[in-house]
mmCIF file of C-alpha atoms in Angstrom:
data_model
loop_
_atom_site.group_PDB
_atom_site.id
_atom_site.type_symbol
_atom_site.label_atom_id
_atom_site.label_comp_id
_atom_site.label_asym_id
_atom_site.label_seq_id
_atom_site.Cartn_x
_atom_site.Cartn_y
_atom_site.Cartn_z
ATOM 1 C CA MET A 9 14.592 7.685 -8.125
ATOM 2 C CA CYS A 10 16.077 5.896 -5.167
ATOM 3 C CA SER A 11 16.856 2.236 -5.494
ATOM 4 C CA SER A 12 13.969 0.991 -3.337
ATOM 5 C CA HIS A 13 11.561 2.650 -5.771
ATOM 6 C CA ALA A 14 13.362 0.916 -8.588
ATOM 7 C CA THR A 15 12.951 -2.379 -6.751
ATOM 8 C CA VAL A 16 9.212 -1.822 -6.248
ATOM 9 C CA ARG A 17 8.992 -1.120 -9.954
ATOM 10 C CA GLY A 18 10.778 -4.348 -10.833
ATOM 11 C CA LEU A 19 8.668 -6.357 -8.403
ATOM 12 C CA LEU A 20 5.383 -4.984 -9.615
ATOM 13 C CA HIS A 21 6.301 -5.695 -13.189
ATOM 14 C CA GLU A 22 7.045 -9.303 -12.467
ATOM 15 C CA LEU A 23 4.370 -9.946 -9.830
ATOM 16 C CA PRO A 24 1.879 -11.369 -9.193
ATOM 17 C CA THR A 25 3.254 -14.782 -9.898
ATOM 18 C CA GLY A 26 1.011 -17.811 -10.192
ATOM 19 C CA ASP A 27 0.872 -18.168 -6.421
ATOM 20 C CA LEU A 28 -0.372 -14.703 -5.662
ATOM 21 C CA ASP A 29 -3.685 -13.026 -6.256
ATOM 22 C CA VAL A 30 -3.215 -9.563 -4.844
ATOM 23 C CA VAL A 31 -0.227 -7.362 -4.064
ATOM 24 C CA VAL A 32 -0.739 -4.533 -1.568
ATOM 25 C CA VAL A 33 2.017 -1.925 -1.470
ATOM 26 C CA ASP A 34 2.280 0.438 1.491
ATOM 27 C CA ASN A 35 4.095 3.393 0.003
ATOM 28 C CA GLU A 36 6.293 6.140 1.277
ATOM 29 C CA ALA A 37 4.505 9.368 2.211
ATOM 30 C CA SER A 38 6.143 11.178 -0.674
ATOM 31 C CA PRO A 39 5.100 11.250 -4.291
ATOM 32 C CA GLU A 40 8.496 9.983 -5.389
ATOM 33 C CA HIS A 41 7.168 6.445 -5.582
ATOM 34 C CA LEU A 42 5.049 7.455 -8.524
ATOM 35 C CA SER A 43 6.479 7.131 -11.979
ATOM 36 C CA ARG A 44 5.074 5.803 -15.183
ATOM 37 C CA SER A 45 7.035 2.583 -15.151
ATOM 38 C CA THR A 46 5.886 1.796 -11.595
ATOM 39 C CA THR A 47 2.260 2.605 -12.178
ATOM 40 C CA GLU A 48 1.912 0.570 -15.366
ATOM 41 C CA ALA A 49 1.523 -2.519 -13.223
ATOM 42 C CA VAL A 50 -0.963 -0.982 -10.763
ATOM 43 C CA ASP A 51 -4.683 -1.821 -10.943
ATOM 44 C CA VAL A 52 -5.905 0.406 -8.156
ATOM 45 C CA MET A 53 -4.326 3.328 -6.355
ATOM 46 C CA LEU A 54 -5.880 4.073 -2.981
ATOM 47 C CA VAL A 55 -5.237 7.555 -1.704
ATOM 48 C CA VAL A 56 -5.887 7.936 2.011
ATOM 49 C CA ALA A 57 -7.230 11.342 2.985
ATOM 50 C CA GLU A 58 -8.143 12.828 6.315
ATOM 51 C CA PRO A 59 -10.818 15.494 6.551
ATOM 52 C CA TYR A 60 -8.598 18.532 6.750
ATOM 53 C CA PHE A 61 -7.291 20.825 4.074
ATOM 54 C CA LYS A 62 -3.614 19.840 3.896
ATOM 55 C CA SER A 63 -4.441 16.153 3.773
ATOM 56 C CA LEU A 64 -7.071 16.653 1.083
ATOM 57 C CA GLU A 65 -4.724 18.830 -0.974
ATOM 58 C CA THR A 66 -2.068 16.132 -0.724
ATOM 59 C CA ALA A 67 -4.607 13.513 -1.759
ATOM 60 C CA ARG A 68 -5.674 15.646 -4.711
ATOM 61 C CA ARG A 69 -2.069 16.012 -5.877
ATOM 62 C CA TYR A 70 -1.296 12.298 -5.528
ATOM 63 C CA ALA A 71 -4.528 11.297 -7.212
ATOM 64 C CA GLY A 72 -3.789 13.725 -10.051
ATOM 65 C CA LEU A 73 -0.332 12.242 -10.458
ATOM 66 C CA GLY A 74 -1.741 8.727 -10.447
ATOM 67 C CA LYS A 75 -4.269 9.610 -13.116
ATOM 68 C CA ASP A 76 -1.665 11.407 -15.232
ATOM 69 C CA LEU A 77 0.482 8.301 -15.023
ATOM 70 C CA GLY A 78 -2.317 6.212 -16.443
ATOM 71 C CA ILE A 79 -3.611 4.278 -13.409
ATOM 72 C CA ALA A 80 -7.122 3.228 -14.378
ATOM 73 C CA ASN A 81 -8.580 3.266 -10.877
ATOM 74 C CA VAL A 82 -7.498 6.107 -8.639
ATOM 75 C CA VAL A 83 -9.784 6.274 -5.626
ATOM 76 C CA VAL A 84 -9.873 8.117 -2.330
ATOM 77 C CA VAL A 85 -10.416 6.442 1.025
ATOM 78 C CA ALA A 86 -11.439 8.881 3.738
ATOM 79 C CA ASN A 87 -9.924 8.136 7.120
ATOM 80 C CA LYS A 88 -10.497 9.354 10.684
ATOM 81 C CA VAL A 89 -13.945 10.625 9.774
ATOM 82 C CA ARG A 90 -15.690 11.951 12.878
ATOM 83 C CA GLY A 91 -19.190 12.400 11.553
ATOM 84 C CA GLU A 92 -21.449 13.650 8.819
ATOM 85 C CA ASP A 93 -19.720 17.026 8.557
ATOM 86 C CA ASP A 94 -16.351 15.403 7.920
ATOM 87 C CA LEU A 95 -17.822 13.012 5.410
ATOM 88 C CA SER A 96 -19.656 15.692 3.468
ATOM 89 C CA ALA A 97 -16.520 17.876 3.433
ATOM 90 C CA ILE A 98 -14.520 15.039 1.895
ATOM 91 C CA GLN A 99 -17.307 14.101 -0.476
ATOM 92 C CA GLY A 100 -17.602 17.735 -1.578
ATOM 93 C CA PHE A 101 -13.865 17.985 -2.130
ATOM 94 C CA CYS A 102 -13.844 14.776 -4.161
ATOM 95 C CA ASP A 103 -16.819 15.894 -6.235
ATOM 96 C CA SER A 104 -15.295 19.244 -7.040
ATOM 97 C CA HIS A 105 -12.022 17.636 -8.143
ATOM 98 C CA ASP A 106 -13.530 14.736 -10.025
ATOM 99 C CA LEU A 107 -12.240 12.149 -7.557
ATOM 100 C CA LYS A 108 -14.058 8.971 -6.655
ATOM 101 C CA LEU A 109 -14.574 8.407 -2.944
ATOM 102 C CA LEU A 110 -14.467 4.642 -2.466
ATOM 103 C CA GLY A 111 -15.338 4.596 1.200
ATOM 104 C CA ALA A 112 -14.858 6.157 4.592
ATOM 105 C CA VAL A 113 -13.178 4.784 7.689
ATOM 106 C CA PRO A 114 -14.445 6.403 10.892
ATOM 107 C CA PHE A 115 -12.268 7.896 13.585
ATOM 108 C CA ASP A 116 -12.009 5.069 16.030
ATOM 109 C CA GLU A 117 -10.811 5.274 19.612
ATOM 110 C CA THR A 118 -10.185 1.518 19.627
ATOM 111 C CA LEU A 119 -7.489 2.045 16.975
ATOM 112 C CA ALA A 120 -5.714 4.485 19.248
ATOM 113 C CA GLN A 121 -5.933 1.913 22.034
ATOM 114 C CA ALA A 122 -4.533 -0.750 19.715
ATOM 115 C CA GLU A 123 -1.653 1.569 18.793
ATOM 116 C CA ARG A 124 -0.880 2.294 22.427
ATOM 117 C CA SER A 125 -0.728 -1.384 23.281
ATOM 118 C CA GLY A 126 1.134 -2.382 20.114
ATOM 119 C CA VAL A 127 -1.568 -4.789 19.021
ATOM 120 C CA PRO A 128 -2.853 -5.019 15.423
ATOM 121 C CA PRO A 129 -6.372 -3.625 14.941
ATOM 122 C CA LEU A 130 -7.662 -7.028 13.846
ATOM 123 C CA GLU A 131 -6.500 -8.678 17.077
ATOM 124 C CA HIS A 132 -7.451 -5.771 19.294
ATOM 125 C CA ASP A 133 -11.083 -5.622 18.189
ATOM 126 C CA PRO A 134 -12.174 -7.345 14.981
ATOM 127 C CA GLY A 135 -15.597 -5.762 15.305
ATOM 128 C CA ALA A 136 -14.286 -2.200 15.666
ATOM 129 C CA PRO A 137 -16.049 0.345 13.430
ATOM 130 C CA SER A 138 -12.805 1.120 11.572
ATOM 131 C CA VAL A 139 -12.123 -2.566 10.915
ATOM 132 C CA ARG A 140 -15.669 -3.068 9.682
ATOM 133 C CA ALA A 141 -15.252 -0.105 7.357
ATOM 134 C CA VAL A 142 -12.036 -1.533 5.882
ATOM 135 C CA GLU A 143 -13.883 -4.822 5.461
ATOM 136 C CA GLY A 144 -16.427 -2.910 3.424
ATOM 137 C CA LEU A 145 -13.656 -1.757 1.063
ATOM 138 C CA VAL A 146 -12.488 -5.275 0.231
ATOM 139 C CA GLU A 147 -15.286 -6.167 -2.147
ATOM 140 C CA HIS A 148 -15.073 -2.815 -3.966
ATOM 141 C CA ILE A 149 -11.339 -3.178 -4.392
ATOM 142 C CA LEU A 150 -11.455 -6.773 -5.579
ATOM 143 C CA ARG A 151 -14.044 -5.754 -8.144
ATOM 144 C CA LEU A 152 -11.728 -3.014 -9.430
ATOM 145 C CA VAL A 153 -8.756 -5.406 -9.511
ATOM 146 C CA ALA A 154 -10.727 -7.997 -11.466
ATOM 147 C CA ALA A 155 -12.096 -5.523 -13.987
ATOM 148 C CA MET B 23 -1.653 2.971 -1.152
ATOM 149 C CA SER B 24 -0.587 6.609 -0.973
ATOM 150 C CA GLY B 25 -1.324 9.643 1.149
ATOM 151 C CA LYS B 26 0.091 12.183 3.533
ATOM 152 C CA GLY B 27 2.259 11.065 6.444
ATOM 153 C CA GLY B 28 0.147 9.997 9.400
ATOM 154 C CA SER B 29 -3.019 9.616 7.340
ATOM 155 C CA GLY B 30 -3.305 5.947 8.225
ATOM 156 C CA LYS B 31 -1.815 4.300 5.146
ATOM 157 C CA THR B 32 -0.067 1.556 7.063
ATOM 158 C CA THR B 33 -3.016 0.706 9.315
ATOM 159 C CA ILE B 34 -5.384 0.571 6.364
ATOM 160 C CA SER B 35 -2.898 -1.271 4.102
ATOM 161 C CA GLY B 36 -2.190 -3.944 6.679
ATOM 162 C CA THR B 37 -5.781 -4.465 7.750
ATOM 163 C CA LEU B 38 -6.925 -4.485 4.143
ATOM 164 C CA ALA B 39 -4.278 -7.019 3.136
ATOM 165 C CA ARG B 40 -5.403 -9.378 5.914
ATOM 166 C CA LEU B 41 -9.095 -9.003 5.149
ATOM 167 C CA ILE B 42 -8.424 -9.685 1.461
ATOM 168 C CA GLY B 43 -6.433 -12.723 2.584
ATOM 169 C CA ARG B 44 -9.335 -13.901 4.731
ATOM 170 C CA SER B 45 -11.593 -13.685 1.682
ATOM 171 C CA GLY B 46 -9.521 -16.520 0.230
ATOM 172 C CA LYS B 47 -6.984 -14.629 -1.872
ATOM 173 C CA ARG B 48 -3.264 -15.018 -1.514
ATOM 174 C CA VAL B 49 -1.769 -11.643 -0.743
ATOM 175 C CA LEU B 50 1.732 -10.225 -0.859
ATOM 176 C CA ALA B 51 2.105 -7.098 1.258
ATOM 177 C CA VAL B 52 5.046 -4.926 0.252
ATOM 178 C CA ASP B 53 6.342 -2.435 2.799
ATOM 179 C CA ALA B 54 7.921 0.239 0.649
ATOM 180 C CA ASP B 55 8.172 2.824 3.403
ATOM 181 C CA SER B 56 11.701 3.810 4.399
ATOM 182 C CA ASN B 57 10.512 3.498 7.980
ATOM 183 C CA PRO B 58 8.877 0.083 7.719
ATOM 184 C CA ASN B 59 6.069 -0.628 10.190
ATOM 185 C CA LEU B 60 3.657 -2.822 8.319
ATOM 186 C CA ALA B 61 4.643 -6.034 10.116
ATOM 187 C CA LEU B 62 2.841 -5.095 13.327
ATOM 188 C CA THR B 63 -0.497 -4.382 11.634
ATOM 189 C CA LEU B 64 -0.142 -7.638 9.705
ATOM 190 C CA GLY B 65 -0.101 -9.514 12.980
ATOM 191 C CA LEU B 66 3.495 -10.658 12.920
ATOM 192 C CA SER B 67 4.598 -11.122 16.500
ATOM 193 C CA THR B 68 7.422 -8.854 17.594
ATOM 194 C CA GLY B 69 9.434 -11.991 18.347
ATOM 195 C CA SER B 70 9.339 -12.816 14.643
ATOM 196 C CA TYR B 71 10.745 -9.496 13.528
ATOM 197 C CA ASP B 72 14.186 -11.051 13.429
ATOM 198 C CA LEU B 73 12.923 -13.249 10.619
ATOM 199 C CA ILE B 74 12.371 -10.224 8.427
ATOM 200 C CA ASN B 75 15.125 -10.021 5.925
ATOM 201 C CA PRO B 76 14.740 -6.789 3.971
ATOM 202 C CA LEU B 77 15.116 -7.050 0.260
ATOM 203 C CA PRO B 78 18.614 -5.840 -0.568
ATOM 204 C CA HIS B 79 19.405 -3.016 -2.899
ATOM 205 C CA GLY B 80 21.066 -3.440 -6.199
ATOM 206 C CA LEU B 81 18.565 -5.994 -7.440
ATOM 207 C CA MET B 82 17.889 -4.019 -10.552
ATOM 208 C CA GLU B 83 20.112 -4.546 -13.498
ATOM 209 C CA HIS B 84 20.404 -2.586 -16.674
ATOM 210 C CA ARG B 85 20.651 -4.576 -19.836
ATOM 211 C CA ARG B 86 21.131 -3.310 -23.303
ATOM 212 C CA VAL B 87 18.787 -5.049 -25.722
ATOM 213 C CA ASN B 88 19.014 -3.976 -29.366
ATOM 214 C CA GLY B 89 20.544 -0.702 -28.305
ATOM 215 C CA GLU B 90 17.808 0.007 -25.759
ATOM 216 C CA VAL B 91 18.479 -0.030 -22.040
ATOM 217 C CA GLN B 92 16.088 -2.287 -20.169
ATOM 218 C CA VAL B 93 15.904 -2.415 -16.409
ATOM 219 C CA SER B 94 14.751 -5.569 -14.721
ATOM 220 C CA LEU B 95 15.214 -7.633 -11.596
ATOM 221 C CA SER B 96 18.483 -9.492 -11.580
ATOM 222 C CA ARG B 97 16.909 -12.549 -9.916
ATOM 223 C CA PRO B 98 13.606 -14.294 -10.638
ATOM 224 C CA VAL B 99 10.816 -12.737 -8.640
ATOM 225 C CA GLU B 100 9.678 -16.153 -7.313
ATOM 226 C CA GLU B 101 13.138 -16.656 -5.872
ATOM 227 C CA LEU B 102 13.016 -13.265 -4.173
ATOM 228 C CA THR B 103 9.639 -13.861 -2.572
ATOM 229 C CA GLN B 104 10.787 -17.310 -1.476
ATOM 230 C CA ASP B 105 13.970 -15.968 0.107
ATOM 231 C CA TYR B 106 12.726 -12.695 1.551
ATOM 232 C CA ALA B 107 8.967 -12.844 2.101
ATOM 233 C CA VAL B 108 7.805 -13.738 5.618
ATOM 234 C CA ASP B 109 4.591 -15.655 6.218
ATOM 235 C CA CYS B 110 2.038 -13.738 8.238
ATOM 236 C CA PRO B 111 -1.453 -14.732 9.412
ATOM 237 C CA ASP B 112 -4.446 -14.678 7.076
ATOM 238 C CA ASN B 113 -2.879 -15.804 3.799
ATOM 239 C CA VAL B 114 -0.548 -12.807 3.714
ATOM 240 C CA SER B 115 3.181 -12.764 3.177
ATOM 241 C CA LEU B 116 5.290 -9.684 3.795
ATOM 242 C CA LEU B 117 8.158 -8.322 1.791
ATOM 243 C CA VAL B 118 10.070 -5.422 3.325
ATOM 244 C CA LEU B 119 12.242 -3.238 1.146
ATOM 245 C CA GLY B 120 15.542 -2.275 2.668
ATOM 246 C CA PRO B 121 15.819 1.326 3.817
ATOM 247 C CA PRO B 122 17.269 3.673 1.238
ATOM 248 C CA GLY B 123 20.889 4.537 1.489
ATOM 249 C CA GLY B 124 22.570 3.208 -1.607
ATOM 250 C CA ALA B 125 23.233 5.282 -4.649
ATOM 251 C CA GLY B 126 20.315 5.738 -6.989
ATOM 252 C CA THR B 127 19.989 3.280 -9.809
ATOM 253 C CA GLY B 128 17.742 5.450 -11.921
#
């Protein structure tokens, strides 16, 4: 385990402090960040999956690891969903692997525009479909954190 | 937040952190990616990037307690967030972990 993973582990064990309600960790795209001592302090693991095979397989592996490590809430968030076919493919994959799909974020051209201009999605277009979809996740996630 | 490279972890993490912050919660966003990019999505202006002071390595210490090795932070976590976390919009503060490079600490 590299030392930044060890630091995340230490932080998560000692956070949140009295001043904080929620800690969001944006992880490395490798499963190395997952170990039992890190995940003990995690309420919810969100696994982002795109509707194509390699991404879903990766999501399945990460979610399996998270569950094996004892995280109570391991959920999938579908991203870059281009329509009903994409959504049903992800839903089918989740169903057949006993994964909970928490929500879906649509493919959103405004996000690509935001990226190109180096502006955060929330400043670029707060009403964008993708932003609205993430907004829809907040309540679900806070409910899982509180439980 | 986990997932394959390019799946949108950072965009979703950052947007989510801010929307949770807007709901009235105080949020700490931790950028644990070795190629840290979360600051932009969090709405930190590029001019403020100089304020980001990545959390140094070697903060974990091993202590032997009753013959058992325990690993913990060598400084109080409140002190670390005070010294290293940067205030962002929407009730969010950002902590960036330094890029890997040092020897593993286990």
